[in-house]
XYZ file of C-alpha atoms in Angstrom:
379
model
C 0.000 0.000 0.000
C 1.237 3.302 -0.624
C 0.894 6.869 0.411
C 0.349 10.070 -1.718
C 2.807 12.814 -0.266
C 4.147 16.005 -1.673
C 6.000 19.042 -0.994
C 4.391 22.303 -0.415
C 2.669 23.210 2.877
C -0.979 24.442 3.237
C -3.457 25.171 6.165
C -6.140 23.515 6.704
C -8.899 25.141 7.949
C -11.922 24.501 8.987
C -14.698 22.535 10.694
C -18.783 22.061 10.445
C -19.169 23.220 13.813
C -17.056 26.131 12.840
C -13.834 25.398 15.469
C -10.254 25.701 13.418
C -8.603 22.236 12.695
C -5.152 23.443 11.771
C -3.079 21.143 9.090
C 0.028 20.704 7.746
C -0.165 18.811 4.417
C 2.990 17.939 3.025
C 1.415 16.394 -0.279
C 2.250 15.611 -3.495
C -0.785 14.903 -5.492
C -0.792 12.584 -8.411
C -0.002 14.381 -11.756
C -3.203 13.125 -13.009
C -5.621 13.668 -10.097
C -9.238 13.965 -11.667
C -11.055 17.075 -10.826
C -13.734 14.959 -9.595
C -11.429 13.476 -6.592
C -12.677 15.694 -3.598
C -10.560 17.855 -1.711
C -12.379 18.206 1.884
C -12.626 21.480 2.935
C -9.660 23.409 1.489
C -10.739 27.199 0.112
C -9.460 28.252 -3.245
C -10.252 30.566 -5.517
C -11.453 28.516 -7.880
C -13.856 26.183 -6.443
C -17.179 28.027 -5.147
C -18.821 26.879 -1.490
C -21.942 24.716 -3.960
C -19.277 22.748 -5.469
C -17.393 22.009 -2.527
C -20.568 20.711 -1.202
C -21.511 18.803 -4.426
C -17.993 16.414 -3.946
C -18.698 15.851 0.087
C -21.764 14.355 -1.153
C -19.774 11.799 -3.014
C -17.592 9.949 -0.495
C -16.866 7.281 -2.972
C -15.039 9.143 -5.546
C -12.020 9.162 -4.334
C -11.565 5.651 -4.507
C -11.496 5.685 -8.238
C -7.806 7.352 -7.956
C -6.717 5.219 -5.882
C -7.469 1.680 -7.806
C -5.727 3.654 -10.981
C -2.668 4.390 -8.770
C -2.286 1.168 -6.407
C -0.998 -1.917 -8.139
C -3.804 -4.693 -8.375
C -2.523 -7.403 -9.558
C -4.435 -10.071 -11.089
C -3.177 -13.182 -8.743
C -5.165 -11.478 -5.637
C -8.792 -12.606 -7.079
C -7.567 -15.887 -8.394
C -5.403 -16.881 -5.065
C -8.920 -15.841 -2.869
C -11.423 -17.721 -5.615
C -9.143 -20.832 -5.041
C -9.072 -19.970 -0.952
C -12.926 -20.093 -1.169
C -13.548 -23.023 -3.106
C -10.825 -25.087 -0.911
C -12.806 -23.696 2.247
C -16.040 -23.996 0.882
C -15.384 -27.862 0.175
C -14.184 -28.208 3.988
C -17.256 -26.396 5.054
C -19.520 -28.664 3.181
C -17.321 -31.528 4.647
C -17.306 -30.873 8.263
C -20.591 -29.305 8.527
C -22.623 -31.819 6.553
C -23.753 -33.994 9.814
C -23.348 -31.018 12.598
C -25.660 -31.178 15.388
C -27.415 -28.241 15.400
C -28.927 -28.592 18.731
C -24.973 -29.244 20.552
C -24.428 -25.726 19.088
C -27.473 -23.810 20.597
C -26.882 -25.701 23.556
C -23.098 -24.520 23.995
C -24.263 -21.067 22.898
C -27.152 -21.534 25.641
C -24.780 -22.124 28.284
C -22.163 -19.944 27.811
C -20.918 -18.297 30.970
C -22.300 -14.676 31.291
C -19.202 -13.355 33.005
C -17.124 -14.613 29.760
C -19.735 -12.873 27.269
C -19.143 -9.719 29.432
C -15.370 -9.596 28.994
C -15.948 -10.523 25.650
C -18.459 -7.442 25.301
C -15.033 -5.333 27.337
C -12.734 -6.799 24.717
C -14.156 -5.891 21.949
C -14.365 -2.062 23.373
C -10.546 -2.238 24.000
C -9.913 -3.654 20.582
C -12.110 -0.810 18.983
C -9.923 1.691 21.136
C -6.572 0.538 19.614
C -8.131 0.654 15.871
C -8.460 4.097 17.154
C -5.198 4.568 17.637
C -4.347 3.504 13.793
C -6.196 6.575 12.381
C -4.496 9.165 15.517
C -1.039 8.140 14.660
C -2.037 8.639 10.878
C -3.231 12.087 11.652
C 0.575 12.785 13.320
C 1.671 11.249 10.129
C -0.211 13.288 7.427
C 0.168 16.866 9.945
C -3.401 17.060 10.835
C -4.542 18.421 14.159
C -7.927 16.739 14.957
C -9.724 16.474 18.160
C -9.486 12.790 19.324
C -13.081 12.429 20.349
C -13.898 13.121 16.235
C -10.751 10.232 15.916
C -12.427 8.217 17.992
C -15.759 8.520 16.415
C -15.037 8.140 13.009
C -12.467 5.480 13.467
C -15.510 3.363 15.307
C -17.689 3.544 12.760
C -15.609 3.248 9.680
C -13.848 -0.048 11.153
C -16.576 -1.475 12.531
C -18.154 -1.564 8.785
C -15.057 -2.855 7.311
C -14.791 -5.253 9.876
C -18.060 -6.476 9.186
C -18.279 -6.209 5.772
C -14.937 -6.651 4.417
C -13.571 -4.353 1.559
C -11.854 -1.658 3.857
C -11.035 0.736 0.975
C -14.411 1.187 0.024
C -16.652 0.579 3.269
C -14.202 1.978 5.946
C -12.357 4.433 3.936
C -15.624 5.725 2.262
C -17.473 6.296 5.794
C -14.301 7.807 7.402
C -14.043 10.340 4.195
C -17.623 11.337 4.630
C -16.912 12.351 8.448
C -13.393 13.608 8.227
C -14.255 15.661 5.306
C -17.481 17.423 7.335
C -14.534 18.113 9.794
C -12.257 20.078 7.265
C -9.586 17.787 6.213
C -8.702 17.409 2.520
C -9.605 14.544 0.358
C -5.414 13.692 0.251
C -5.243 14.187 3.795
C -7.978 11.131 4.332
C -6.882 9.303 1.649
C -3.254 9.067 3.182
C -4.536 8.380 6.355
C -6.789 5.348 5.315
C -3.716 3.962 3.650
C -0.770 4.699 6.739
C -3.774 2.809 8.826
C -3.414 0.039 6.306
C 0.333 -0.181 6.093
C 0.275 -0.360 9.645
C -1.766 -2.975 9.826
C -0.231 -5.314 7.546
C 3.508 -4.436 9.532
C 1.695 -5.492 12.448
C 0.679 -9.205 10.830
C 4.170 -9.254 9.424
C 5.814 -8.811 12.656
C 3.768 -10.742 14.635
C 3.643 -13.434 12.041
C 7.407 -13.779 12.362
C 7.630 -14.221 15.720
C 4.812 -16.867 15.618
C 6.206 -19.046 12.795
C 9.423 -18.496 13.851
C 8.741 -19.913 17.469
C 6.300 -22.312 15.663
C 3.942 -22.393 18.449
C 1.898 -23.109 15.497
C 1.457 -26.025 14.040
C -0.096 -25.970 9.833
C -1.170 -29.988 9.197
C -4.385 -29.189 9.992
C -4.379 -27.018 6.769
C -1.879 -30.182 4.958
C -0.087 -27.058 3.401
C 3.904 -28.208 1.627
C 5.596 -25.529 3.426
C 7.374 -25.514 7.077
C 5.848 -22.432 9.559
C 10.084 -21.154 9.856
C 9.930 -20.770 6.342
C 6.656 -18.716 6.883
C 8.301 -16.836 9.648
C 11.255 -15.900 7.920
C 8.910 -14.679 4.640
C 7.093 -12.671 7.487
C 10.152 -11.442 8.922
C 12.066 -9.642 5.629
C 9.349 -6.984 4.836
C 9.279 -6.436 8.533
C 12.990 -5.384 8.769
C 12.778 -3.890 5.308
C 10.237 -1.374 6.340
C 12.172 -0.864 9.860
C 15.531 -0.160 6.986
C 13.993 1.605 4.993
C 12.697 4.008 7.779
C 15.926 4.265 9.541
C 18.315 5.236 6.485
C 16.113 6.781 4.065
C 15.138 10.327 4.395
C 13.913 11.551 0.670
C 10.605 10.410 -0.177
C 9.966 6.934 -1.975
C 7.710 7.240 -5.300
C 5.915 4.505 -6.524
C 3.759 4.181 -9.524
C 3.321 8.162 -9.323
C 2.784 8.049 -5.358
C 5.461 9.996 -3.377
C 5.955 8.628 -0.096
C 7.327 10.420 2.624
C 9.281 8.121 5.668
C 7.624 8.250 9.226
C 9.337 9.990 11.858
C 11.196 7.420 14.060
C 8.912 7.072 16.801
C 5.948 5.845 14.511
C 7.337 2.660 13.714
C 7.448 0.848 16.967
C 3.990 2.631 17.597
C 2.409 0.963 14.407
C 3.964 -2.211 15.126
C 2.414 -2.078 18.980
C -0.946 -0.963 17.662
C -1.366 -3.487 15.050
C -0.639 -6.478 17.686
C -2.341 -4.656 20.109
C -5.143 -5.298 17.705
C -4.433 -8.971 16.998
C -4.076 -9.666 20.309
C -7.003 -8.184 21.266
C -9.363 -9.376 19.133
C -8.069 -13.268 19.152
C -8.921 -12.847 23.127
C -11.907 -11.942 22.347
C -12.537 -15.405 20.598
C -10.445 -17.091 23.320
C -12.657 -15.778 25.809
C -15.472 -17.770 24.580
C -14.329 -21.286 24.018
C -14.643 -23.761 26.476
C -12.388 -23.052 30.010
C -11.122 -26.256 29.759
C -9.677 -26.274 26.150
C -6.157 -27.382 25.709
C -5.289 -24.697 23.382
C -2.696 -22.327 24.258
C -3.605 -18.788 23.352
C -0.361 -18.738 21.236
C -1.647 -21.182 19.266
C -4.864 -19.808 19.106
C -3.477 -16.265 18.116
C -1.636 -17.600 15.203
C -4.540 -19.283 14.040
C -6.510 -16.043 14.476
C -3.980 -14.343 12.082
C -3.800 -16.774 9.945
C -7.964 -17.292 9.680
C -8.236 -13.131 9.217
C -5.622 -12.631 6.609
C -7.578 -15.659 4.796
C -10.364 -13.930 4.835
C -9.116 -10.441 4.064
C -7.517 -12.150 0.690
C -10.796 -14.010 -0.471
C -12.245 -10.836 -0.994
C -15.522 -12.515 0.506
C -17.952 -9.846 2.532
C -16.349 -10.540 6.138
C -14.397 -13.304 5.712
C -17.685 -15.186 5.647
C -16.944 -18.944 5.692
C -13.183 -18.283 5.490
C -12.515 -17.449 8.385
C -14.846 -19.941 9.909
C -13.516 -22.767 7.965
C -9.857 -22.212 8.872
C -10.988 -22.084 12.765
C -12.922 -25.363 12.445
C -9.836 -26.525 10.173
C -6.956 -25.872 12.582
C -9.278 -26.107 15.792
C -10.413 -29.572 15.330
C -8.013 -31.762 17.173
C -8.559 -29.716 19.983
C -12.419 -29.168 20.356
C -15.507 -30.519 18.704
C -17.154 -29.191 15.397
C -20.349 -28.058 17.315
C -18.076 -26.101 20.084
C -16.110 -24.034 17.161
C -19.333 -23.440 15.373
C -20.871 -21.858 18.477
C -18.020 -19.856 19.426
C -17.665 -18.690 16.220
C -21.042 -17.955 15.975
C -21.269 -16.040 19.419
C -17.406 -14.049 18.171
C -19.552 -12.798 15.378
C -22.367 -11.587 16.986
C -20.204 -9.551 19.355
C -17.106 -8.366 17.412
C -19.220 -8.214 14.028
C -22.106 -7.816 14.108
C -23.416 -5.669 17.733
C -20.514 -2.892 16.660
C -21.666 -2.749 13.460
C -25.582 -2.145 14.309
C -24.469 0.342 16.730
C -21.888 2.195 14.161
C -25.056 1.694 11.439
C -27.290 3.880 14.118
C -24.403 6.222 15.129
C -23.672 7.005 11.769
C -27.434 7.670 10.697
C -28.170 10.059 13.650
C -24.734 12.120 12.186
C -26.215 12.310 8.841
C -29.452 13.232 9.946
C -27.632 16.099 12.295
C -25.995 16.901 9.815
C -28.525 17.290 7.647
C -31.095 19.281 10.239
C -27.785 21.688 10.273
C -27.724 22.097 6.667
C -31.260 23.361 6.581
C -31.302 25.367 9.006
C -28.439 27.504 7.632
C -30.155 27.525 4.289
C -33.047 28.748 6.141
């Protein structure tokens, strides 16, 4: 993933509610930016107030630069078709004689106490994903209240989360809000994708250190490769980012993208947030398995990793089956098919699917705010 940057300064300016968000943009735009790509709120002299308020209502548009820019290449569909059929087939396989009633009745008899600190976890894990779009915000120059951070972060993860395709659900919502808030169409689009690179740095580095140690073990998934060898595939764009950090200081450019390096300090901070995040969120599934599983939470975390990042490359809504398959895959000699399935099924409910009904509300009471605002300045 990469990062438009330039050179040139600019302030930033303002906010709905009509308090100053001051900016720094260091950005190089794209020598072919569209005119249709929004800008947020920037003033010029050239764009009038009705067509700055004709691109806000297109939150999507942006995108289209992006997929131009970013390099898709063709094996990404093809390798997640061939991870969903292979799933798929082990779905069908495993689930073709499940005992439907085993799986309400674990779901029926889950502990209370354990679905509370799942309900805890899941806040904590949506405060770190937080923390992905504040250190972006150092990144990019922009000075935004945290509570808007916060906000916007919440409801833009919680869709991707949910729904899968981060670029467009995520970064689409968070453009919407951060725009209403005065920062540029660049200025979001650079920090959807720093929140991405982070990310991935996170599953690289953690991913090393997993495979590496091999606390987990792959024959569930009968794949011809040994986890070190996995580690140490993990481990090289890990210390390549860390290198390229440390000793470069003019920006990369790639594929017409100019990216500027991170200040110091931000790379052990995205490397902490990201397995903040994993670690997090795989307790969260931990949580609510059976107390007396043999299952180290090691193991389970690298299975967790390995499950999401499955999911994220079959390009299926969620991970939907994907992710589910690889837990019943590599969870099997340890529990029964009917104790995944529920606790699965009860992981989705509260890390999927109660943040996203609550981000789906949260987000319609903004618009229609927003909105009611609108009108009553026309008025």
């Amino acid at each position: 993933m990469t990062d438009p940057r330039e050179s040139g300064t600019q302030q930033a300016d303002f906010d709905a509610s009509g308090e100053s968000v001051r900016s720094t943009e260091t950005d190089l735009e794209p020598e072919d930016e569209p005119a249709s790509i929004p800008a947020g709120n920037r003033t010029s002299s050239r764009r009038s107030p009705s067509r700055t308020r004709s691109l806000r209502s297109r939150p999507w548009q942006w995108v289209r630069l992006l997929r131009r820019k970013l390099p898709m290449d063709n094996l990404a569909p093809i390798a997640g078709l061939v991870i969903f059929v292979a799933v798929a087939w082990v779905m069908v396989h495993e689930l073709r004689d499940l005992p439907l009633g085993e799986v309400r009745a674990y779901l029926a008899d889950l502990p209370l106490v354990y679905v509370g600190i799942a309900l805890g976890l899941t806040a904590l894990n949506f405060f770190v994903l937080s923390g992905y779009d504040w250190l972006a915000m150092r990144y990019v120059g922009v000075d935004l209240e945290y509570r808007r951070v916060a906000f916007s972060a919440f409801i833009g993860y919680a869709f991707s989360q949910a729904i899968g395709n981060p670029l467009i659900t995520g970064g689409g919502v968070r453009y919407r809000l951060y725009s209403s808030w005065g920062l540029s169409g660049r200025d979001i689009a650079k920090t959807v994708l720093f929140a991405g690179i982070s990310f991935w740095l996170g599953c690289f580095a953690l991913g090393s250190f997993l495979f590496l140690g091999q606390p987990v073990s792959l024959n569930a998934l009968d794949l011809p490769v040994q986890p070190a060898i996995i580690g140490f595939a993990c481990l090289l764009p890990t210390a390549g980012y860390v290198g390229l950090t440390s000793l470069r200081e003019r920006p990369l450019v790639i594929r017409g993208w100019s990216l500027d390096m991170p200040d110091q300090w931000m790379v052990p901070v995205q490397v902490g947030l990201a397995v903040a995040d994993l670690f997090v969120a795989a307790s969260v599934l931990y949580v609510l398995l059976p107390a007396g599983a043999e299952i180290s939470y090691l193991y389970l975390l690298g299975v967790f990793q390995i499950a999401l990042i499955a999911g994220v490359i079959s390009h299926v809504p969620g991970g939907l089956g994907v992710f589910d398959g690889i837990l019943i895959m590599m969870l099997d000699p340890f529990l029964s098919t009917s104790v995944i399935v529920g606790a699965v099924l009860a992981f989705r409910a509260i890390f999927h699917i109660l943040p996203l009904t609550l981000a789906s509300i949260s987000y319609l009471v903004f618009e229609t705010v927003s909105v009611k605002d609108h009108l009553t300045e026309e008025a």
